């Protein structure tokens, strides 16, 4: 699958972003995920800029008359969230000239699936990933992505190379010891101030 695209730093404050119609389901999937660490909040601007620079926002120039001059995003959802919720002076865009519907769908699905895979709560095991995949992808897409007739918890455990002990539902109640490493570092830094 080949297509033309260019990377370009642009002013994020003067660039209007709207979701590409074919990426709306994937964007909703990404946006609605429960995460161990929220991407927006009180992060230092330098850290936000660094995080955004390694995941460009995949866009095409809008082709509708109502949205002339704006960009339709379909990938790099974490960076979209950072741009929409942070005070960034500039953002890295991957501008696709004429992406096919297949390219848009693949990049959008990869953006949401990557987040699903990496947002796995270690206290929840694979059960949260299994539920999220089932909620956000239809059965034909799951069969294609995971190359199985039907995805089961045991097959997912095999793909992840973990034992059955990792397949459990989240405990009720939250303990302070359940913080991710980054959350613990930020909490410690906040206490030092």
GROMACS .gro file of C-alpha atoms in nm:
model
  193
    1UNK     CA    1   0.000   0.000   0.000
    2UNK     CA    2   0.183   0.311  -0.122
    3UNK     CA    3   0.071   0.669  -0.099
    4UNK     CA    4   0.222   1.015  -0.092
    5UNK     CA    5   0.254   1.201   0.236
    6UNK     CA    6   0.480   1.466   0.384
    7UNK     CA    7   0.573   1.551   0.741
    8UNK     CA    8   0.528   1.914   0.830
    9UNK     CA    9   0.542   2.118   1.150
   10UNK     CA   10   0.246   2.356   1.156
   11UNK     CA   11   0.107   2.608   1.398
   12UNK     CA   12  -0.138   2.406   1.602
   13UNK     CA   13  -0.336   2.711   1.714
   14UNK     CA   14  -0.416   2.824   1.359
   15UNK     CA   15  -0.485   2.477   1.218
   16UNK     CA   16  -0.844   2.364   1.234
   17UNK     CA   17  -0.884   1.988   1.285
   18UNK     CA   18  -1.198   1.788   1.216
   19UNK     CA   19  -1.234   1.412   1.222
   20UNK     CA   20  -1.237   1.238   0.883
   21UNK     CA   21  -1.580   1.076   0.835
   22UNK     CA   22  -1.425   0.731   0.786
   23UNK     CA   23  -1.226   0.763   1.110
   24UNK     CA   24  -1.507   0.865   1.345
   25UNK     CA   25  -1.567   0.517   1.490
   26UNK     CA   26  -1.195   0.467   1.554
   27UNK     CA   27  -1.165   0.816   1.709
   28UNK     CA   28  -1.462   0.744   1.940
   29UNK     CA   29  -1.301   0.411   2.034
   30UNK     CA   30  -0.973   0.584   2.118
   31UNK     CA   31  -1.140   0.871   2.302
   32UNK     CA   32  -1.361   0.643   2.516
   33UNK     CA   33  -1.082   0.415   2.639
   34UNK     CA   34  -1.006   0.387   3.007
   35UNK     CA   35  -0.639   0.459   3.052
   36UNK     CA   36  -0.395   0.423   3.335
   37UNK     CA   37  -0.254   0.763   3.248
   38UNK     CA   38  -0.450   1.048   3.093
   39UNK     CA   39  -0.262   1.224   2.813
   40UNK     CA   40  -0.385   1.569   2.900
   41UNK     CA   41  -0.367   1.748   3.227
   42UNK     CA   42  -0.078   1.910   3.406
   43UNK     CA   43   0.204   1.780   3.191
   44UNK     CA   44   0.491   2.022   3.130
   45UNK     CA   45   0.476   2.177   2.780
   46UNK     CA   46   0.818   2.037   2.683
   47UNK     CA   47   0.701   1.683   2.764
   48UNK     CA   48   0.377   1.735   2.569
   49UNK     CA   49   0.573   1.861   2.266
   50UNK     CA   50   0.811   1.563   2.282
   51UNK     CA   51   0.526   1.311   2.307
   52UNK     CA   52   0.348   1.472   2.013
   53UNK     CA   53   0.659   1.479   1.796
   54UNK     CA   54   0.686   1.099   1.784
   55UNK     CA   55   0.325   1.045   1.681
   56UNK     CA   56   0.232   1.282   1.400
   57UNK     CA   57  -0.130   1.362   1.326
   58UNK     CA   58  -0.234   1.193   1.002
   59UNK     CA   59  -0.448   1.433   0.799
   60UNK     CA   60  -0.570   1.525   0.456
   61UNK     CA   61  -0.681   1.869   0.347
   62UNK     CA   62  -1.057   1.894   0.377
   63UNK     CA   63  -1.243   1.863   0.049
   64UNK     CA   64  -1.577   2.003   0.168
   65UNK     CA   65  -1.678   2.362   0.104
   66UNK     CA   66  -1.785   2.410   0.468
   67UNK     CA   67  -1.441   2.314   0.598
   68UNK     CA   68  -1.207   2.479   0.346
   69UNK     CA   69  -0.864   2.539   0.494
   70UNK     CA   70  -0.906   2.276   0.765
   71UNK     CA   71  -0.761   1.930   0.796
   72UNK     CA   72  -0.945   1.603   0.844
   73UNK     CA   73  -0.753   1.383   1.088
   74UNK     CA   74  -0.760   1.004   1.077
   75UNK     CA   75  -0.460   0.893   1.279
   76UNK     CA   76  -0.225   0.994   1.555
   77UNK     CA   77  -0.516   1.024   1.796
   78UNK     CA   78  -0.298   1.079   2.104
   79UNK     CA   79  -0.142   1.379   1.929
   80UNK     CA   80  -0.486   1.507   1.827
   81UNK     CA   81  -0.585   1.499   2.195
   82UNK     CA   82  -0.266   1.680   2.294
   83UNK     CA   83  -0.325   1.951   2.034
   84UNK     CA   84  -0.693   1.992   2.125
   85UNK     CA   85  -0.627   2.008   2.499
   86UNK     CA   86  -0.285   2.164   2.537
   87UNK     CA   87  -0.126   2.494   2.455
   88UNK     CA   88   0.112   2.376   2.186
   89UNK     CA   89   0.262   2.633   1.955
   90UNK     CA   90   0.317   2.378   1.680
   91UNK     CA   91   0.241   2.016   1.599
   92UNK     CA   92   0.379   1.757   1.360
   93UNK     CA   93   0.139   1.662   1.081
   94UNK     CA   94   0.167   1.380   0.829
   95UNK     CA   95  -0.022   1.532   0.537
   96UNK     CA   96  -0.156   1.273   0.294
   97UNK     CA   97  -0.227   1.407  -0.053
   98UNK     CA   98  -0.504   1.174  -0.169
   99UNK     CA   99  -0.535   0.886   0.075
  100UNK     CA  100  -0.755   0.601  -0.040
  101UNK     CA  101  -1.044   0.493   0.183
  102UNK     CA  102  -0.838   0.183   0.266
  103UNK     CA  103  -0.541   0.393   0.383
  104UNK     CA  104  -0.768   0.611   0.598
  105UNK     CA  105  -0.938   0.307   0.753
  106UNK     CA  106  -0.609   0.123   0.817
  107UNK     CA  107  -0.439   0.420   0.983
  108UNK     CA  108  -0.747   0.501   1.192
  109UNK     CA  109  -0.785   0.140   1.306
  110UNK     CA  110  -0.413   0.114   1.382
  111UNK     CA  111  -0.432   0.431   1.593
  112UNK     CA  112  -0.715   0.298   1.805
  113UNK     CA  113  -0.585  -0.060   1.818
  114UNK     CA  114  -0.240   0.058   1.927
  115UNK     CA  115  -0.400   0.245   2.210
  116UNK     CA  116  -0.608  -0.058   2.303
  117UNK     CA  117  -0.298  -0.274   2.315
  118UNK     CA  118  -0.091  -0.028   2.517
  119UNK     CA  119  -0.366   0.079   2.757
  120UNK     CA  120  -0.390  -0.267   2.908
  121UNK     CA  121  -0.428  -0.225   3.283
  122UNK     CA  122  -0.184  -0.457   3.453
  123UNK     CA  123  -0.435  -0.515   3.735
  124UNK     CA  124  -0.705  -0.606   3.485
  125UNK     CA  125  -0.504  -0.855   3.284
  126UNK     CA  126  -0.609  -0.928   2.929
  127UNK     CA  127  -0.977  -0.912   3.012
  128UNK     CA  128  -0.994  -0.534   2.952
  129UNK     CA  129  -0.827  -0.571   2.610
  130UNK     CA  130  -1.058  -0.858   2.517
  131UNK     CA  131  -1.366  -0.654   2.613
  132UNK     CA  132  -1.241  -0.341   2.433
  133UNK     CA  133  -1.162  -0.529   2.111
  134UNK     CA  134  -1.508  -0.690   2.122
  135UNK     CA  135  -1.676  -0.354   2.185
  136UNK     CA  136  -1.494  -0.153   1.921
  137UNK     CA  137  -1.431  -0.389   1.630
  138UNK     CA  138  -1.685  -0.600   1.445
  139UNK     CA  139  -1.628  -0.976   1.414
  140UNK     CA  140  -1.500  -0.971   1.053
  141UNK     CA  141  -1.241  -0.706   1.147
  142UNK     CA  142  -1.132  -0.906   1.454
  143UNK     CA  143  -1.093  -1.219   1.240
  144UNK     CA  144  -0.880  -1.024   0.991
  145UNK     CA  145  -0.662  -0.845   1.249
  146UNK     CA  146  -0.596  -1.144   1.472
  147UNK     CA  147  -0.611  -1.408   1.195
  148UNK     CA  148  -0.848  -1.631   1.391
  149UNK     CA  149  -1.198  -1.766   1.341
  150UNK     CA  150  -1.305  -1.615   1.673
  151UNK     CA  151  -1.100  -1.435   1.936
  152UNK     CA  152  -1.107  -1.593   2.280
  153UNK     CA  153  -0.932  -1.499   2.601
  154UNK     CA  154  -0.704  -1.803   2.574
  155UNK     CA  155  -0.604  -1.709   2.214
  156UNK     CA  156  -0.539  -1.352   2.324
  157UNK     CA  157  -0.322  -1.480   2.610
  158UNK     CA  158  -0.127  -1.690   2.359
  159UNK     CA  159  -0.073  -1.384   2.132
  160UNK     CA  160   0.043  -1.178   2.431
  161UNK     CA  161   0.266  -1.465   2.549
  162UNK     CA  162   0.122  -1.458   2.901
  163UNK     CA  163  -0.019  -1.727   3.123
  164UNK     CA  164  -0.381  -1.778   3.212
  165UNK     CA  165  -0.320  -1.598   3.543
  166UNK     CA  166  -0.316  -1.270   3.349
  167UNK     CA  167  -0.673  -1.327   3.234
  168UNK     CA  168  -0.882  -1.177   3.508
  169UNK     CA  169  -1.129  -0.900   3.559
  170UNK     CA  170  -1.033  -0.585   3.742
  171UNK     CA  171  -1.061  -0.591   4.118
  172UNK     CA  172  -1.306  -0.351   4.273
  173UNK     CA  173  -1.158  -0.066   4.467
  174UNK     CA  174  -0.846   0.124   4.380
  175UNK     CA  175  -0.525   0.108   4.573
  176UNK     CA  176  -0.260   0.374   4.567
  177UNK     CA  177  -0.001   0.106   4.484
  178UNK     CA  178  -0.174   0.050   4.147
  179UNK     CA  179  -0.013   0.361   3.997
  180UNK     CA  180   0.180   0.332   3.676
  181UNK     CA  181   0.546   0.425   3.691
  182UNK     CA  182   0.483   0.755   3.508
  183UNK     CA  183   0.195   0.841   3.744
  184UNK     CA  184   0.419   0.769   4.045
  185UNK     CA  185   0.695   0.991   3.903
  186UNK     CA  186   0.454   1.277   3.834
  187UNK     CA  187   0.295   1.240   4.179
  188UNK     CA  188   0.638   1.249   4.340
  189UNK     CA  189   0.736   1.555   4.135
  190UNK     CA  190   0.415   1.733   4.237
  191UNK     CA  191   0.489   1.664   4.604
  192UNK     CA  192   0.837   1.809   4.565
  193UNK     CA  193   0.694   2.145   4.445
   0.00000   0.00000   0.00000
